[in-house]
XYZ file of C-alpha atoms in Angstrom:
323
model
C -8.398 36.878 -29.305
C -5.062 36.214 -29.592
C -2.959 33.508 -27.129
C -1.521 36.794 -24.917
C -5.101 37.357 -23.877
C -6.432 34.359 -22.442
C -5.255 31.949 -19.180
C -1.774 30.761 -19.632
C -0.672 27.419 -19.635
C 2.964 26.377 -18.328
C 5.534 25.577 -20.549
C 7.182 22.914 -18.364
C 6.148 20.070 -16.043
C 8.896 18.825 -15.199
C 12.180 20.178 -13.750
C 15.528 17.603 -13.295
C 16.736 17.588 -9.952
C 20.681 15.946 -10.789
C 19.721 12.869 -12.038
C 15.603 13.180 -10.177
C 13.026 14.265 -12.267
C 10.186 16.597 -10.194
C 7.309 16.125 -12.127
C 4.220 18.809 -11.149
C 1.628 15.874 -11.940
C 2.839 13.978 -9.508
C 3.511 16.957 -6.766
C -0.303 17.997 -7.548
C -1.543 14.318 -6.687
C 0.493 13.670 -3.619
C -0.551 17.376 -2.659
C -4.135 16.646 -3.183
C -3.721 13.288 -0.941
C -2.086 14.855 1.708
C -5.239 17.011 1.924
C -7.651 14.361 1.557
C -5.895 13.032 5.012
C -6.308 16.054 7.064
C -9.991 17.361 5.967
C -10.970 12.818 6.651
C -9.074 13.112 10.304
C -10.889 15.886 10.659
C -14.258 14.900 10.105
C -13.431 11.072 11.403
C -12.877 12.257 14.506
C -15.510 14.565 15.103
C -17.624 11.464 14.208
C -16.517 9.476 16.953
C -13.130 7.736 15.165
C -10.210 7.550 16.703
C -7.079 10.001 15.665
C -4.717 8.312 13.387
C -6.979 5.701 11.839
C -7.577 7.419 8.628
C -4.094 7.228 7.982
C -3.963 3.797 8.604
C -6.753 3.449 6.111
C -5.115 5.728 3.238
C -1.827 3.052 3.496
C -4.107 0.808 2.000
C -6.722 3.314 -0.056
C -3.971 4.592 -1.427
C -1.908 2.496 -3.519
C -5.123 0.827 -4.734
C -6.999 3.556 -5.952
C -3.720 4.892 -7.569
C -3.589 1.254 -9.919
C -7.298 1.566 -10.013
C -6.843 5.078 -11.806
C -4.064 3.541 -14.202
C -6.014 0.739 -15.223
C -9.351 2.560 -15.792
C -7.369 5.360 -17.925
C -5.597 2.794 -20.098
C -8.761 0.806 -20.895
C -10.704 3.970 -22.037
C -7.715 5.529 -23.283
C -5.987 2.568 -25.193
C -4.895 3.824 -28.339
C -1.376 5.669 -27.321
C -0.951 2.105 -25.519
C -1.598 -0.615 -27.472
C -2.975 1.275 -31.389
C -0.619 1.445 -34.009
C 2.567 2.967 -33.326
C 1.997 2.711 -29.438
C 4.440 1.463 -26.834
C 2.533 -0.843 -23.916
C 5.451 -0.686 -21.559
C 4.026 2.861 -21.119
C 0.751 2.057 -19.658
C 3.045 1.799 -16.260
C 4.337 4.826 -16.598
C 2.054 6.326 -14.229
C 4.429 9.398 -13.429
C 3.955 10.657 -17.463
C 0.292 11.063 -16.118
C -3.229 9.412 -16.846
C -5.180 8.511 -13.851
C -9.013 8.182 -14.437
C -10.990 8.813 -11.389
C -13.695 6.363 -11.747
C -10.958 3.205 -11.578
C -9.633 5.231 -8.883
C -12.263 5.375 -6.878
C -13.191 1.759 -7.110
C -10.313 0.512 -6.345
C -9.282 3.210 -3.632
C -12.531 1.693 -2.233
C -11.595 -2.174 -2.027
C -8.529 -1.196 -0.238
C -10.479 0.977 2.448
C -12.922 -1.684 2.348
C -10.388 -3.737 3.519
C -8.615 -1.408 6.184
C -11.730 -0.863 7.283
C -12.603 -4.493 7.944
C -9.187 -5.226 9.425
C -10.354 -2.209 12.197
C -13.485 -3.095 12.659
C -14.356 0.016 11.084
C -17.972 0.828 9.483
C -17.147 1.329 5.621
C -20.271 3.522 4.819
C -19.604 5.630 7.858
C -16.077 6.340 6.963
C -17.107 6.982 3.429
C -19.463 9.415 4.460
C -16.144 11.201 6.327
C -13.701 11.014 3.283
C -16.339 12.461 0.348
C -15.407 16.260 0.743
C -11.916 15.505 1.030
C -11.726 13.325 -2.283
C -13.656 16.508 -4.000
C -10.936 18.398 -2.905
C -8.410 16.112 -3.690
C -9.680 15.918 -7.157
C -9.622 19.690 -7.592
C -5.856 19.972 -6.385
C -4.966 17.028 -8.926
C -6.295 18.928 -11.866
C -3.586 21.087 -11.438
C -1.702 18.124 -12.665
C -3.657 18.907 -15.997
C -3.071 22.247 -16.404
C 1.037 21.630 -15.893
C 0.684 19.064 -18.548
C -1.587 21.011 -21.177
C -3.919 18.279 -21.191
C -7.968 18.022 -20.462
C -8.908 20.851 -22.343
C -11.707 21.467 -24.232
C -12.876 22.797 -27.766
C -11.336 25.633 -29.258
C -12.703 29.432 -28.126
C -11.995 33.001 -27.965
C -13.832 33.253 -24.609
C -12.014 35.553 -22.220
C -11.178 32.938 -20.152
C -10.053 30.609 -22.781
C -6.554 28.840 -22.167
C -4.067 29.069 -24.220
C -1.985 25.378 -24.748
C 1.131 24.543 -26.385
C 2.797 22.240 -28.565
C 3.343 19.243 -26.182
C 6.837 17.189 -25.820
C 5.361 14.799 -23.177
C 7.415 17.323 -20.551
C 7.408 20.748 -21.866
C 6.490 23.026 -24.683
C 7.972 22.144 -28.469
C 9.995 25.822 -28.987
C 10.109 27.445 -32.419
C 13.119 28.742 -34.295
C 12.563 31.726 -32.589
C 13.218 30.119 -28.956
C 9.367 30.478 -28.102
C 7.102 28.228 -27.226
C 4.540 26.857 -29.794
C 1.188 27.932 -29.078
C -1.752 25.148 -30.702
C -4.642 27.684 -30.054
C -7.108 28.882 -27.280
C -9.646 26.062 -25.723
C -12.204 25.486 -22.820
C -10.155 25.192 -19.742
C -12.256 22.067 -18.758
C -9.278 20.745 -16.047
C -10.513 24.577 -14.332
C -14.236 23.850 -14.666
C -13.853 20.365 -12.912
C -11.626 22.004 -10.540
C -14.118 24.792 -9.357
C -17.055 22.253 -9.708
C -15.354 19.706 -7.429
C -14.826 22.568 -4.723
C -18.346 23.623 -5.144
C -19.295 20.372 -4.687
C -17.135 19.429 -1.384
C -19.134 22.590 0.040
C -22.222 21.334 -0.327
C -21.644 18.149 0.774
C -20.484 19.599 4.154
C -23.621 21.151 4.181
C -26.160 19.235 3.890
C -23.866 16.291 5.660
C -24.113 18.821 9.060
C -28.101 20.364 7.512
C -29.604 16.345 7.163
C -27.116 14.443 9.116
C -26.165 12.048 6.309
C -25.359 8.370 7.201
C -25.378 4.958 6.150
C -22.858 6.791 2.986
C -25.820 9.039 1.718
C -22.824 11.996 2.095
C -20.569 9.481 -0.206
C -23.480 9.091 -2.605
C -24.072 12.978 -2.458
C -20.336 13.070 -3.788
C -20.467 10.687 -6.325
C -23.907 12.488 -7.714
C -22.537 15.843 -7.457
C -18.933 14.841 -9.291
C -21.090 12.551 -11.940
C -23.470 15.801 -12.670
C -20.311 17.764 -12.963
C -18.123 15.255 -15.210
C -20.814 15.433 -17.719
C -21.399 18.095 -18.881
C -17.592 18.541 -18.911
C -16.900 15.656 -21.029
C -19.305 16.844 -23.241
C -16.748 19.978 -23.767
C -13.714 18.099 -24.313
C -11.729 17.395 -27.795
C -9.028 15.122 -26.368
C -9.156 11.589 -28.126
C -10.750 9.067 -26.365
C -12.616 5.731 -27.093
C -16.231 6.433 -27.940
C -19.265 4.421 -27.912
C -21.915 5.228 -30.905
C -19.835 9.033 -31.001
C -19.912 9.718 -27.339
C -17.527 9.772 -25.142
C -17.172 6.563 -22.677
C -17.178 8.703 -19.528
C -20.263 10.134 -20.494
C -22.130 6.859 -20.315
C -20.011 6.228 -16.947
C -21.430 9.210 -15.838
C -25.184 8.841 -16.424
C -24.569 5.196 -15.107
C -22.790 5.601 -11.987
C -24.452 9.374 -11.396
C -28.251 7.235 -11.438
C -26.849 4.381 -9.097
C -25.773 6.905 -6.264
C -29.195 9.009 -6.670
C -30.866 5.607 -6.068
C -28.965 5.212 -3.322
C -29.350 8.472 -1.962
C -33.400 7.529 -2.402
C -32.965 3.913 -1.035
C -31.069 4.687 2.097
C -33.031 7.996 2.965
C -34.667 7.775 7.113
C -32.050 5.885 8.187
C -30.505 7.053 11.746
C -26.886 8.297 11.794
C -24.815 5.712 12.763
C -23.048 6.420 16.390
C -19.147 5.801 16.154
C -17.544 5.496 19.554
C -14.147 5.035 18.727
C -12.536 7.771 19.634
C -14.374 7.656 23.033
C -13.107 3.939 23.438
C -9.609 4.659 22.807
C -9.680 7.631 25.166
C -11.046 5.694 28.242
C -8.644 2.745 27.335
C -6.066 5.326 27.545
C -7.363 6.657 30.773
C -7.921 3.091 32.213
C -4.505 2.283 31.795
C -3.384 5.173 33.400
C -5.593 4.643 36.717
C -3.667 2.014 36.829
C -0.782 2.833 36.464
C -1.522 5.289 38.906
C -3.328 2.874 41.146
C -0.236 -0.160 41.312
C 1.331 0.177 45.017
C 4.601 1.907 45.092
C 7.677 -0.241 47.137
C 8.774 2.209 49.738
C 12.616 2.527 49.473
C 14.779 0.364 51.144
C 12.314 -2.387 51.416
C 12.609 -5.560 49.751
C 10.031 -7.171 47.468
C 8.088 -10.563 48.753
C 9.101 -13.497 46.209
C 6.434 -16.313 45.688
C 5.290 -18.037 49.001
C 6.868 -15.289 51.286
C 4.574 -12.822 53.277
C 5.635 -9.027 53.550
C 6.351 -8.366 57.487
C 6.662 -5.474 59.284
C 9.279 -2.606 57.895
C 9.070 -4.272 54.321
C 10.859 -7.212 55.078
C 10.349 -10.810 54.045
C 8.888 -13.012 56.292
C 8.587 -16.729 55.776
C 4.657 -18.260 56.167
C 4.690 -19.764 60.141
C 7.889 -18.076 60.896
């Protein structure tokens, strides 16, 4: 099979703007955050939250699971960093691309953890809102991938095999002949996460509305689902990475973590679904304020408001106490 037959890869990620680089990486990631927002204020407020608090929680998820990815992809990816020839000052150069999920999530979570606490906000509860949109969010980020002819996997002639290029960092190393260089045909693993992390955010909304999930069983279901799905993906893939006794280090991440959230899953199983009120709260404060609003007597025109120690007389006017 020859390159012309299989999934096509882009040949550039990044376009100059005058003197702004617009890099597709980064348009895929803030893409896929901006719909992790809207499917969370979705489901947040059909829970009981209040409209606009899951942005106020992303302001602080955000940033920290963003670091959280960096750090977790230069620790398991530390050779182009700090290995021979490699240039540390680019291990904050998170626009080139690199974010591992798993540091991601982590981190994401301590800052939610602590917008949540600042609100008053139940952290498993809100977890259990955000899972289908992170699956989604992941999916729209491995678009990222596919700009940047990276994650892919071993080398076949399947029909659906993608073809990837010679790599500058930013676009495709071109020939003599002004065409792109073409390294071979490979797995499209950034497409089988993709698919598998939509597949996934379905069933979560499934079985969040068949069981009633709570307590972050839906969150759990997530991480389970994702963990089941990065496996057998890593086990496809032929980019370098650090190994442990041959295997891949996000394979062992992946039996790990996948186990904990099944135990959880097991642990927290029975448990009521939590009842959020928030939204209902904020509506009657809302409404409470306006009754009285409503409610506060009106000074008729003309008439002249009593100061301190004076007693309203007849026709509005002031009158003096014993007067």
């Amino acid at each position: 099979m020859t390159a012309l037959a299989a999934i096509p890869s882009p040949t550039q990620g990044v376009w100059e703007l005058g003197p702004l680089p617009i890099r597709a990486y980064a348009l895929c990631i803030i893409a896929g955050i901006v719909a992790a927002v809207l499917i969370t204020e979705r489901r947040w407020v059909a829970r009981g939250g209040a409209p606009g608090e899951v942005l106020d929680i992303a302001v602080w998820a955000v940033p920290f699971g963003i670091i959280g990815g960096r750090l977790y992809h230069v620790i398991s990816s530390p050779r182009p960093y700090f290995g021979e020839g490699g240039d540390p000052v680019r291990a904050l150069a998170i626009w080139e691309g690199g974010l591992g999920i798993w540091g991601a999530i982590t981190l994401g979570g301590v800052g939610a953890w602590i917008a949540c606490r600042r609100r008053g906000i139940p952290l498993p509860a809100f977890a259990d809102a955000v899972a289908p949109g992170l699956l989604v969010a992941q999916a729209i980020g491995r678009l990222g991938n596919w700009f940047n002819n990276e994650l892919y996997g071993r080398a076949t002639d399947l029909p659906w095999a993608l073809t990837i290029h010679d790599w500058t960092g930013t676009e495709a190393v071109t020939g003599p002949d002004g065409q792109p260089l073409v390294l071979g045909t490979f797995h499209p693993t950034f497409l089988y996460e993709l698919l598998w992390n939509l597949a996934a955010a379905l069933v979560v909304i499934w079985a969040d509305r068949r069981f009633r999930l709570s307590h972050g069983r839906a969150f759990a279901l997530y991480v389970a689902l994702y963990c089941v799905g990065r496996l057998w993906i890593e086990l496809l893939r032929s980019d370098p990475a650090e190994t442990i006794a041959g295997i891949r280090i996000n394979v062992y991440t992946s039996v790990v973590v996948g186990l904990l959230a099944v135990a959880y899953l097991v642990w927290q199983r029975g448990r009521p679904r939590e009842v959020i009120g928030r939204g209902r709260d904020a509506a009657d404060t809302g409404q409470t304020r306006g009754d009285r609003a409503d409610a506060a007597p009106a000074v008729a025109p003309g008439a002249v408001e009593p100061r301190d120690g004076e007693d309203a007389g007849d026709g509005g006017r002031p009158r003096h106490p014993g007067s």
